[in-house]
PDB file of C-alpha atoms in Angstrom:
ATOM      1  CA  ARG M  11       0.000   0.000   0.000  1.00  0.00           C
ATOM      2  CA  GLY M  12       1.311   3.393  -0.888  1.00  0.00           C
ATOM      3  CA  GLU M  13       0.209   6.981  -1.067  1.00  0.00           C
ATOM      4  CA  GLU M  14       1.387  10.358  -2.171  1.00  0.00           C
ATOM      5  CA  ALA M  15       1.144  12.352   1.033  1.00  0.00           C
ATOM      6  CA  ASN M  16      -0.405  15.498  -0.333  1.00  0.00           C
ATOM      7  CA  GLY M  17       1.032  18.360   1.613  1.00  0.00           C
ATOM      8  CA  SER M  18       3.670  20.893   0.788  1.00  0.00           C
ATOM      9  CA  PRO M  19       5.997  19.498  -0.331  1.00  0.00           C
ATOM     10  CA  HIS M  20       4.927  16.045  -1.533  1.00  0.00           C
ATOM     11  CA  ALA M  21       6.156  12.772  -0.093  1.00  0.00           C
ATOM     12  CA  THR M  22       5.414   9.153  -0.925  1.00  0.00           C
ATOM     13  CA  VAL M  23       4.764   6.621   1.810  1.00  0.00           C
ATOM     14  CA  GLN M  24       4.833   2.820   1.442  1.00  0.00           C
ATOM     15  CA  GLY M  25       3.547   0.290   3.987  1.00  0.00           C
ATOM     16  CA  GLY M  26       1.416   2.512   6.231  1.00  0.00           C
ATOM     17  CA  VAL M  27      -1.711   1.254   7.960  1.00  0.00           C
ATOM     18  CA  ASP M  28      -3.494   4.609   7.680  1.00  0.00           C
ATOM     19  CA  SER M  29      -3.207   7.842   5.714  1.00  0.00           C
ATOM     20  CA  ILE M  30      -0.164   9.895   6.659  1.00  0.00           C
ATOM     21  CA  VAL M  31      -0.948  13.232   8.252  1.00  0.00           C
ATOM     22  CA  GLN M  32       1.061  16.230   7.182  1.00  0.00           C
ATOM     23  CA  GLY M  33       0.062  18.426  10.111  1.00  0.00           C
ATOM     24  CA  ALA M  34      -0.905  22.056   9.762  1.00  0.00           C
ATOM     25  CA  ALA M  35       1.945  24.559   9.802  1.00  0.00           C
ATOM     26  CA  ARG M  36       2.157  26.691  12.956  1.00  0.00           C
ATOM     27  CA  ALA M  37       3.383  30.252  13.189  1.00  0.00           C
ATOM     28  CA  ASP M  38       5.355  29.467  16.364  1.00  0.00           C
ATOM     29  CA  ARG M  39       7.261  26.551  14.804  1.00  0.00           C
ATOM     30  CA  GLN M  40       9.815  26.152  12.060  1.00  0.00           C
ATOM     31  CA  PRO M  41       8.235  26.006   8.561  1.00  0.00           C
ATOM     32  CA  PHE M  42       9.244  22.360   8.114  1.00  0.00           C
ATOM     33  CA  THR M  43       7.511  21.206  11.316  1.00  0.00           C
ATOM     34  CA  HIS M  44       4.464  19.757   9.555  1.00  0.00           C
ATOM     35  CA  LEU M  45       6.737  17.774   7.226  1.00  0.00           C
ATOM     36  CA  GLN M  46       8.781  16.451  10.154  1.00  0.00           C
ATOM     37  CA  GLN M  47       5.565  15.355  11.876  1.00  0.00           C
ATOM     38  CA  SER M  48       4.575  13.336   8.784  1.00  0.00           C
ATOM     39  CA  ILE M  49       7.899  11.440   8.957  1.00  0.00           C
ATOM     40  CA  TRP M  50       7.289  10.594  12.607  1.00  0.00           C
ATOM     41  CA  ASP M  51       3.728   9.546  11.731  1.00  0.00           C
ATOM     42  CA  ALA M  52       4.957   7.220   8.954  1.00  0.00           C
ATOM     43  CA  HIS M  53       7.647   5.683  11.151  1.00  0.00           C
ATOM     44  CA  SER M  54       5.160   5.101  13.968  1.00  0.00           C
ATOM     45  CA  GLN M  55       3.241   2.938  11.476  1.00  0.00           C
ATOM     46  CA  GLY M  56       6.380   1.095  10.356  1.00  0.00           C
ATOM     47  CA  ALA M  57       6.130   2.774   6.955  1.00  0.00           C
ATOM     48  CA  ASN M  58       8.793   4.003   4.551  1.00  0.00           C
ATOM     49  CA  TRP M  59       8.890   7.782   3.937  1.00  0.00           C
ATOM     50  CA  THR M  60      10.283   9.164   0.675  1.00  0.00           C
ATOM     51  CA  VAL M  61      10.965  12.736  -0.442  1.00  0.00           C
ATOM     52  CA  ALA M  62       9.142  13.178  -3.750  1.00  0.00           C
ATOM     53  CA  HIS M  63      10.756  15.243  -6.542  1.00  0.00           C
ATOM     54  CA  PRO M  64      12.953  17.435  -4.281  1.00  0.00           C
ATOM     55  CA  ASN M  65      13.524  19.879  -7.131  1.00  0.00           C
ATOM     56  CA  ASP M  66       9.843  20.801  -6.711  1.00  0.00           C
ATOM     57  CA  GLY M  67       9.502  21.168  -2.954  1.00  0.00           C
ATOM     58  CA  GLU M  68      12.794  21.116  -1.078  1.00  0.00           C
ATOM     59  CA  THR M  69      14.849  23.477  -3.252  1.00  0.00           C
ATOM     60  CA  ASN M  70      14.648  27.045  -4.469  1.00  0.00           C
ATOM     61  CA  ALA M  71      14.675  28.081  -8.126  1.00  0.00           C
ATOM     62  CA  ASP M  72      18.477  28.291  -8.093  1.00  0.00           C
ATOM     63  CA  GLY M  73      18.840  24.756  -6.674  1.00  0.00           C
ATOM     64  CA  SER M  74      19.687  25.865  -3.140  1.00  0.00           C
ATOM     65  CA  PHE M  75      17.924  24.236  -0.198  1.00  0.00           C
ATOM     66  CA  ASN M  76      14.840  25.706   1.391  1.00  0.00           C
ATOM     67  CA  ALA M  77      13.693  25.071   4.963  1.00  0.00           C
ATOM     68  CA  TYR M  78      12.009  21.750   4.067  1.00  0.00           C
ATOM     69  CA  ALA M  79      15.411  20.162   3.412  1.00  0.00           C
ATOM     70  CA  ASN M  80      16.040  20.271   7.193  1.00  0.00           C
ATOM     71  CA  VAL M  81      13.757  17.336   8.019  1.00  0.00           C
ATOM     72  CA  GLN M  82      15.343  14.362   9.784  1.00  0.00           C
ATOM     73  CA  GLY M  83      14.744  10.640   9.318  1.00  0.00           C
ATOM     74  CA  VAL M  84      14.066  10.558   5.567  1.00  0.00           C
ATOM     75  CA  ASP M  85      14.319   6.957   4.311  1.00  0.00           C
ATOM     76  CA  LEU M  86      14.560   7.580   0.557  1.00  0.00           C
ATOM     77  CA  VAL M  87      14.786  10.495  -1.853  1.00  0.00           C
ATOM     78  CA  GLU M  88      13.471  10.427  -5.403  1.00  0.00           C
ATOM     79  CA  THR M  89      16.623  11.177  -7.369  1.00  0.00           C
ATOM     80  CA  TRP M  90      14.816  10.168 -10.563  1.00  0.00           C
ATOM     81  CA  ASN M  91      11.254  11.218 -11.227  1.00  0.00           C
ATOM     82  CA  GLY M  92       9.487  10.622 -14.504  1.00  0.00           C
ATOM     83  CA  THR M  93      11.141  11.202 -17.854  1.00  0.00           C
ATOM     84  CA  PRO M  94      13.681  13.924 -16.931  1.00  0.00           C
ATOM     85  CA  SER M  95      17.117  12.604 -16.052  1.00  0.00           C
ATOM     86  CA  PRO M  96      18.473  13.049 -12.517  1.00  0.00           C
ATOM     87  CA  GLU M  97      20.563  15.995 -13.715  1.00  0.00           C
ATOM     88  CA  THR M  98      17.529  17.678 -15.225  1.00  0.00           C
ATOM     89  CA  VAL M  99      15.653  17.634 -11.926  1.00  0.00           C
ATOM     90  CA  LEU M 100      18.777  18.615  -9.927  1.00  0.00           C
ATOM     91  CA  ALA M 101      18.115  15.698  -7.611  1.00  0.00           C
ATOM     92  CA  ASP M 102      21.597  14.169  -7.751  1.00  0.00           C
ATOM     93  CA  ALA M 103      23.097  17.461  -6.613  1.00  0.00           C
ATOM     94  CA  TYR M 104      20.477  17.609  -3.851  1.00  0.00           C
ATOM     95  CA  ALA M 105      21.262  14.109  -2.621  1.00  0.00           C
ATOM     96  CA  GLU M 106      25.035  14.468  -2.800  1.00  0.00           C
ATOM     97  CA  LYS M 107      25.005  17.716  -0.873  1.00  0.00           C
ATOM     98  CA  LEU M 108      22.958  16.133   1.905  1.00  0.00           C
ATOM     99  CA  TRP M 109      25.149  13.013   2.032  1.00  0.00           C
ATOM    100  CA  ASN M 110      28.161  15.318   2.345  1.00  0.00           C
ATOM    101  CA  ALA M 111      26.412  17.077   5.229  1.00  0.00           C
ATOM    102  CA  GLY M 112      25.948  13.775   7.074  1.00  0.00           C
ATOM    103  CA  PHE M 113      22.392  12.822   6.079  1.00  0.00           C
ATOM    104  CA  ARG M 114      21.854   9.122   5.383  1.00  0.00           C
ATOM    105  CA  PHE M 115      19.188   7.892   2.956  1.00  0.00           C
ATOM    106  CA  GLY M 116      18.833   5.732  -0.128  1.00  0.00           C
ATOM    107  CA  ILE M 117      17.487   6.684  -3.542  1.00  0.00           C
ATOM    108  CA  ALA M 118      14.223   5.960  -5.324  1.00  0.00           C
ATOM    109  CA  GLY M 119      12.771   6.406  -8.776  1.00  0.00           C
ATOM    110  CA  ALA M 120       9.151   7.137  -9.659  1.00  0.00           C
ATOM    111  CA  SER M 121       7.299   7.483 -12.939  1.00  0.00           C
ATOM    112  CA  ASP M 122       5.024  10.215 -11.565  1.00  0.00           C
ATOM    113  CA  SER M 123       2.563   9.052 -14.204  1.00  0.00           C
ATOM    114  CA  HIS M 124      -0.393  11.428 -14.267  1.00  0.00           C
ATOM    115  CA  MET M 125      -1.499  11.209 -17.909  1.00  0.00           C
ATOM    116  CA  ARG M 126      -2.918   7.925 -19.197  1.00  0.00           C
ATOM    117  CA  GLU M 127      -2.845   9.223 -22.772  1.00  0.00           C
ATOM    118  CA  LEU M 128       0.966   9.221 -22.708  1.00  0.00           C
ATOM    119  CA  TRP M 129       1.268   5.483 -22.054  1.00  0.00           C
ATOM    120  CA  ASP M 130       0.514   3.718 -25.330  1.00  0.00           C
ATOM    121  CA  GLY M 131       2.812   5.156 -27.963  1.00  0.00           C
ATOM    122  CA  GLU M 132       0.023   4.981 -30.551  1.00  0.00           C
ATOM    123  CA  GLY M 133       0.070   7.537 -33.334  1.00  0.00           C
ATOM    124  CA  THR M 134       1.381  10.809 -31.939  1.00  0.00           C
ATOM    125  CA  VAL M 135       0.960   9.725 -28.324  1.00  0.00           C
ATOM    126  CA  TYR M 136       4.322   8.643 -26.920  1.00  0.00           C
ATOM    127  CA  PRO M 137       5.316   6.224 -24.120  1.00  0.00           C
ATOM    128  CA  ILE M 138       7.257   8.796 -22.082  1.00  0.00           C
ATOM    129  CA  SER M 139       5.488   8.525 -18.746  1.00  0.00           C
ATOM    130  CA  ASN M 140       4.747   4.850 -18.191  1.00  0.00           C
ATOM    131  CA  PRO M 141       4.453   3.386 -14.696  1.00  0.00           C
ATOM    132  CA  GLY M 142       7.762   1.717 -13.920  1.00  0.00           C
ATOM    133  CA  MET M 143       9.828   4.160 -15.991  1.00  0.00           C
ATOM    134  CA  PRO M 144      12.189   4.526 -14.215  1.00  0.00           C
ATOM    135  CA  ALA M 145      12.045   1.358 -12.110  1.00  0.00           C
ATOM    136  CA  THR M 146      13.057   1.019  -8.463  1.00  0.00           C
ATOM    137  CA  GLN M 147      14.440  -2.460  -7.793  1.00  0.00           C
ATOM    138  CA  LEU M 148      15.390  -3.668  -4.342  1.00  0.00           C
ATOM    139  CA  LEU M 149      17.083  -6.457  -2.443  1.00  0.00           C
ATOM    140  CA  SER M 150      14.681  -7.895   0.117  1.00  0.00           C
ATOM    141  CA  ARG M 151      15.289 -10.518   2.802  1.00  0.00           C
ATOM    142  CA  ALA M 152      11.955 -12.160   1.963  1.00  0.00           C
ATOM    143  CA  TYR M 153       9.132 -11.910  -0.552  1.00  0.00           C
ATOM    144  CA  ASN M 154       6.451 -10.254   1.547  1.00  0.00           C
ATOM    145  CA  GLU M 155       5.167  -6.767   2.268  1.00  0.00           C
ATOM    146  CA  ARG M 156       7.052  -6.173   5.516  1.00  0.00           C
ATOM    147  CA  ALA M 157      10.407  -7.294   4.113  1.00  0.00           C
ATOM    148  CA  ILE M 158       9.923  -5.140   1.026  1.00  0.00           C
ATOM    149  CA  VAL M 159       9.110  -2.053   3.101  1.00  0.00           C
ATOM    150  CA  GLN M 160      12.154  -2.729   5.279  1.00  0.00           C
ATOM    151  CA  ALA M 161      14.349  -2.996   2.179  1.00  0.00           C
ATOM    152  CA  LEU M 162      13.088   0.421   1.092  1.00  0.00           C
ATOM    153  CA  GLN M 163      13.788   1.842   4.534  1.00  0.00           C
ATOM    154  CA  ARG M 164      17.338   0.480   4.428  1.00  0.00           C
ATOM    155  CA  GLY M 165      17.973   1.997   1.012  1.00  0.00           C
ATOM    156  CA  HIS M 166      18.684  -1.379  -0.585  1.00  0.00           C
ATOM    157  CA  THR M 167      17.584   0.034  -3.933  1.00  0.00           C
ATOM    158  CA  SER M 168      18.865   0.248  -7.491  1.00  0.00           C
ATOM    159  CA  LEU M 169      17.266   2.314 -10.265  1.00  0.00           C
ATOM    160  CA  SER M 170      17.026   1.767 -14.009  1.00  0.00           C
ATOM    161  CA  TYR M 171      15.319   3.708 -16.763  1.00  0.00           C
ATOM    162  CA  ASP M 172      13.421   0.536 -17.661  1.00  0.00           C
ATOM    163  CA  PRO M 173      12.610  -2.699 -15.769  1.00  0.00           C
ATOM    164  CA  ASN M 174      14.607  -4.609 -18.413  1.00  0.00           C
ATOM    165  CA  GLY M 175      17.308  -1.954 -18.743  1.00  0.00           C
ATOM    166  CA  PRO M 176      20.835  -1.796 -17.288  1.00  0.00           C
ATOM    167  CA  PHE M 177      21.243  -2.723 -13.624  1.00  0.00           C
ATOM    168  CA  VAL M 178      24.029  -1.744 -11.232  1.00  0.00           C
ATOM    169  CA  SER M 179      24.759  -2.698  -7.618  1.00  0.00           C
ATOM    170  CA  ILE M 180      27.632  -2.029  -5.226  1.00  0.00           C
ATOM    171  CA  ALA M 181      29.027  -3.957  -2.270  1.00  0.00           C
ATOM    172  CA  THR M 182      32.037  -3.684   0.043  1.00  0.00           C
ATOM    173  CA  ASP M 183      34.084  -6.025   2.221  1.00  0.00           C
ATOM    174  CA  LEU M 184      35.358  -3.232   4.493  1.00  0.00           C
ATOM    175  CA  ARG M 185      33.821  -4.703   7.626  1.00  0.00           C
ATOM    176  CA  GLY M 186      35.151  -8.197   6.903  1.00  0.00           C
ATOM    177  CA  GLY M 187      33.494 -11.537   6.257  1.00  0.00           C
ATOM    178  CA  GLY M 188      33.187 -11.015   2.529  1.00  0.00           C
ATOM    179  CA  TYR M 189      31.048  -8.495   0.686  1.00  0.00           C
ATOM    180  CA  THR M 190      28.588  -8.032   3.542  1.00  0.00           C
ATOM    181  CA  ALA M 191      27.532  -4.406   2.974  1.00  0.00           C
ATOM    182  CA  ILE M 192      25.630  -3.157  -0.069  1.00  0.00           C
ATOM    183  CA  GLY M 193      24.250   0.122  -1.347  1.00  0.00           C
ATOM    184  CA  GLY M 194      22.165   1.665   1.435  1.00  0.00           C
ATOM    185  CA  ASP M 195      24.316   0.267   4.253  1.00  0.00           C
ATOM    186  CA  GLU M 196      26.616   2.222   6.546  1.00  0.00           C
ATOM    187  CA  VAL M 197      29.877   0.662   7.733  1.00  0.00           C
ATOM    188  CA  PHE M 198      31.872   1.721  10.793  1.00  0.00           C
ATOM    189  CA  VAL M 199      35.574   0.727  10.775  1.00  0.00           C
ATOM    190  CA  PRO M 200      38.811   2.306  12.056  1.00  0.00           C
ATOM    191  CA  ALA M 201      40.463   4.887   9.809  1.00  0.00           C
ATOM    192  CA  GLY M 202      42.952   3.222   7.500  1.00  0.00           C
ATOM    193  CA  THR M 203      40.980  -0.017   7.148  1.00  0.00           C
ATOM    194  CA  ALA M 204      41.597  -1.327   3.636  1.00  0.00           C
ATOM    195  CA  GLY M 205      39.021  -3.091   1.518  1.00  0.00           C
ATOM    196  CA  HIS M 206      37.320  -3.209  -1.836  1.00  0.00           C
ATOM    197  CA  LEU M 207      34.264  -1.852  -3.576  1.00  0.00           C
ATOM    198  CA  ARG M 208      32.650  -4.313  -6.008  1.00  0.00           C
ATOM    199  CA  ILE M 209      30.470  -2.929  -8.779  1.00  0.00           C
ATOM    200  CA  ASP M 210      28.203  -5.480 -10.487  1.00  0.00           C
ATOM    201  CA  VAL M 211      26.674  -4.442 -13.793  1.00  0.00           C
ATOM    202  CA  ARG M 212      24.092  -6.225 -15.914  1.00  0.00           C
ATOM    203  CA  ARG M 213      22.776  -5.493 -19.419  1.00  0.00           C
ATOM    204  CA  ALA M 214      25.195  -2.567 -19.888  1.00  0.00           C
ATOM    205  CA  ALA M 215      27.572  -3.730 -22.649  1.00  0.00           C
ATOM    206  CA  GLY M 216      29.083  -0.722 -24.417  1.00  0.00           C
ATOM    207  CA  LEU M 217      27.807   1.768 -21.836  1.00  0.00           C
ATOM    208  CA  ASP M 218      29.896   3.742 -19.339  1.00  0.00           C
ATOM    209  CA  VAL M 219      30.065   2.949 -15.620  1.00  0.00           C
ATOM    210  CA  PHE M 220      31.213   5.709 -13.277  1.00  0.00           C
ATOM    211  CA  VAL M 221      32.107   5.322  -9.602  1.00  0.00           C
ATOM    212  CA  TYR M 222      31.836   8.418  -7.404  1.00  0.00           C
ATOM    213  CA  ARG M 223      33.161   9.071  -3.916  1.00  0.00           C
ATOM    214  CA  ALA M 224      32.340  11.963  -1.629  1.00  0.00           C
ATOM    215  CA  PRO M 225      32.066  14.846  -2.381  1.00  0.00           C
ATOM    216  CA  GLY M 226      30.565  13.472  -5.614  1.00  0.00           C
ATOM    217  CA  LYS M 227      30.340  14.656  -9.184  1.00  0.00           C
ATOM    218  CA  SER M 228      32.027  17.969  -8.410  1.00  0.00           C
ATOM    219  CA  ALA M 229      35.282  16.035  -7.912  1.00  0.00           C
ATOM    220  CA  GLY M 230      34.818  13.871 -11.006  1.00  0.00           C
ATOM    221  CA  PRO M 231      34.594  10.066 -11.052  1.00  0.00           C
ATOM    222  CA  LEU M 232      36.877   7.980  -8.854  1.00  0.00           C
ATOM    223  CA  LYS M 233      36.919   5.244 -11.515  1.00  0.00           C
ATOM    224  CA  SER M 234      35.230   4.517 -14.820  1.00  0.00           C
ATOM    225  CA  PHE M 235      34.646   1.285 -16.719  1.00  0.00           C
ATOM    226  CA  LYS M 236      33.100   0.191 -20.016  1.00  0.00           C
ATOM    227  CA  PRO M 237      31.555  -3.305 -19.833  1.00  0.00           C
ATOM    228  CA  LYS M 238      32.044  -5.506 -22.879  1.00  0.00           C
ATOM    229  CA  THR M 239      29.447  -8.093 -21.912  1.00  0.00           C
ATOM    230  CA  ASP M 240      26.041  -8.014 -20.243  1.00  0.00           C
ATOM    231  CA  ALA M 241      27.292  -9.373 -16.903  1.00  0.00           C
ATOM    232  CA  GLU M 242      30.496  -7.932 -15.485  1.00  0.00           C
ATOM    233  CA  SER M 243      32.006  -7.045 -12.114  1.00  0.00           C
ATOM    234  CA  PHE M 244      34.667  -4.467 -11.328  1.00  0.00           C
ATOM    235  CA  ILE M 245      36.771  -4.119  -8.176  1.00  0.00           C
ATOM    236  CA  VAL M 246      38.057  -0.814  -6.752  1.00  0.00           C
ATOM    237  CA  ASP M 247      40.556  -0.676  -3.878  1.00  0.00           C
ATOM    238  CA  ILE M 248      39.353   1.617  -1.098  1.00  0.00           C
ATOM    239  CA  ALA M 249      40.384   2.580   2.435  1.00  0.00           C
ATOM    240  CA  ALA M 250      38.414   4.143   5.260  1.00  0.00           C
ATOM    241  CA  GLY M 251      39.350   7.720   6.027  1.00  0.00           C
ATOM    242  CA  ASP M 252      39.095   9.593   9.307  1.00  0.00           C
ATOM    243  CA  LYS M 253      35.868  11.339   8.213  1.00  0.00           C
ATOM    244  CA  PRO M 254      32.535   9.962   6.975  1.00  0.00           C
ATOM    245  CA  ASP M 255      32.639   8.914   3.343  1.00  0.00           C
ATOM    246  CA  TRP M 256      30.307   7.504   0.710  1.00  0.00           C
ATOM    247  CA  TYR M 257      30.504   5.756  -2.665  1.00  0.00           C
ATOM    248  CA  ARG M 258      28.004   5.268  -5.441  1.00  0.00           C
ATOM    249  CA  ALA M 259      27.903   4.119  -9.073  1.00  0.00           C
ATOM    250  CA  GLU M 260      25.895   4.920 -12.173  1.00  0.00           C
ATOM    251  CA  VAL M 261      25.581   3.675 -15.749  1.00  0.00           C
ATOM    252  CA  ARG M 262      25.420   6.217 -18.557  1.00  0.00           C
ATOM    253  CA  GLY M 263      24.930   6.155 -22.308  1.00  0.00           C
ATOM    254  CA  MET M 264      23.567   8.111 -25.234  1.00  0.00           C
ATOM    255  CA  SER M 265      19.811   8.357 -25.553  1.00  0.00           C
ATOM    256  CA  THR M 266      17.966   7.018 -28.576  1.00  0.00           C
ATOM    257  CA  PRO M 267      16.545   9.877 -30.667  1.00  0.00           C
ATOM    258  CA  GLN M 268      12.762  10.087 -30.445  1.00  0.00           C
ATOM    259  CA  PRO M 269      10.150  12.356 -32.076  1.00  0.00           C
ATOM    260  CA  TRP M 270       9.830  14.298 -28.802  1.00  0.00           C
ATOM    261  CA  ALA M 271      13.650  14.398 -28.253  1.00  0.00           C
ATOM    262  CA  PRO M 272      15.351  14.192 -31.662  1.00  0.00           C
ATOM    263  CA  VAL M 273      18.867  15.018 -30.395  1.00  0.00           C
ATOM    264  CA  SER M 274      20.801  12.208 -28.693  1.00  0.00           C
ATOM    265  CA  VAL M 275      22.260  13.179 -25.304  1.00  0.00           C
ATOM    266  CA  ASP M 276      24.370  11.459 -22.651  1.00  0.00           C
ATOM    267  CA  GLU M 277      21.997  10.314 -19.922  1.00  0.00           C
ATOM    268  CA  VAL M 278      21.791   8.189 -16.793  1.00  0.00           C
ATOM    269  CA  LYS M 279      20.620   4.644 -17.531  1.00  0.00           C
ATOM    270  CA  ALA M 280      20.956   3.152 -14.033  1.00  0.00           C
ATOM    271  CA  THR M 281      22.154   4.171 -10.585  1.00  0.00           C
ATOM    272  CA  VAL M 282      22.282   2.736  -7.059  1.00  0.00           C
ATOM    273  CA  SER M 283      22.009   3.901  -3.465  1.00  0.00           C
ATOM    274  CA  PRO M 284      25.359   4.902  -1.914  1.00  0.00           C
TER     275      PRO M 284
END
């Protein structure tokens, strides 16, 4: 069960037992109080709480944060919403800035499909807003509602522009015992601890894989790879620093020209929680 919690700004909630209340704003409280209360409400129900399209709610016109970006306890953030790429909606920059500031959350994708007439691709009507485009895939401990909601809460998510499109995941052996931590997990080890980051890529032959480390895209990729087959793994040597750090990966490639977008551009095809 899920809902778009219709307040200002929007959120999506999965696994609640009742509608989520975004309480009325109060003049004697901070302007994000009603949003913070909705997070507490969702968590009291064991539900997952996701920031919806932060470029339209949590940021100003110039991409800077507004007061709503102060809320604590967010489980996921939509870094990919509908047909625009993550760069277009400024969501990657939003997420990276918050990770650098110490916030911890995974990423989600949503089709934000409001117009049925855009689904079919018949005649001059194009399939640019289908449900499941992009797709949020997750690693769950079991195949039931509670385990799926918990996987969302843990940020064990990977996004692709299509359910059958490229897929990327990351894992690390920093805490020992093999590759026991994946995207969405947080690992605590002494500074200087050496380990590896494993990037698994599927259905991405000929595309580009980029690995980013804090502070993110502003520093350029830590590593890049170009898979030659549809199932490859890459290993990156890493070491824990004396300050919090994060890693993530994404798959990129040129878009296919379409009547509504005739010029091919480099775009995100898949990405994964840090």
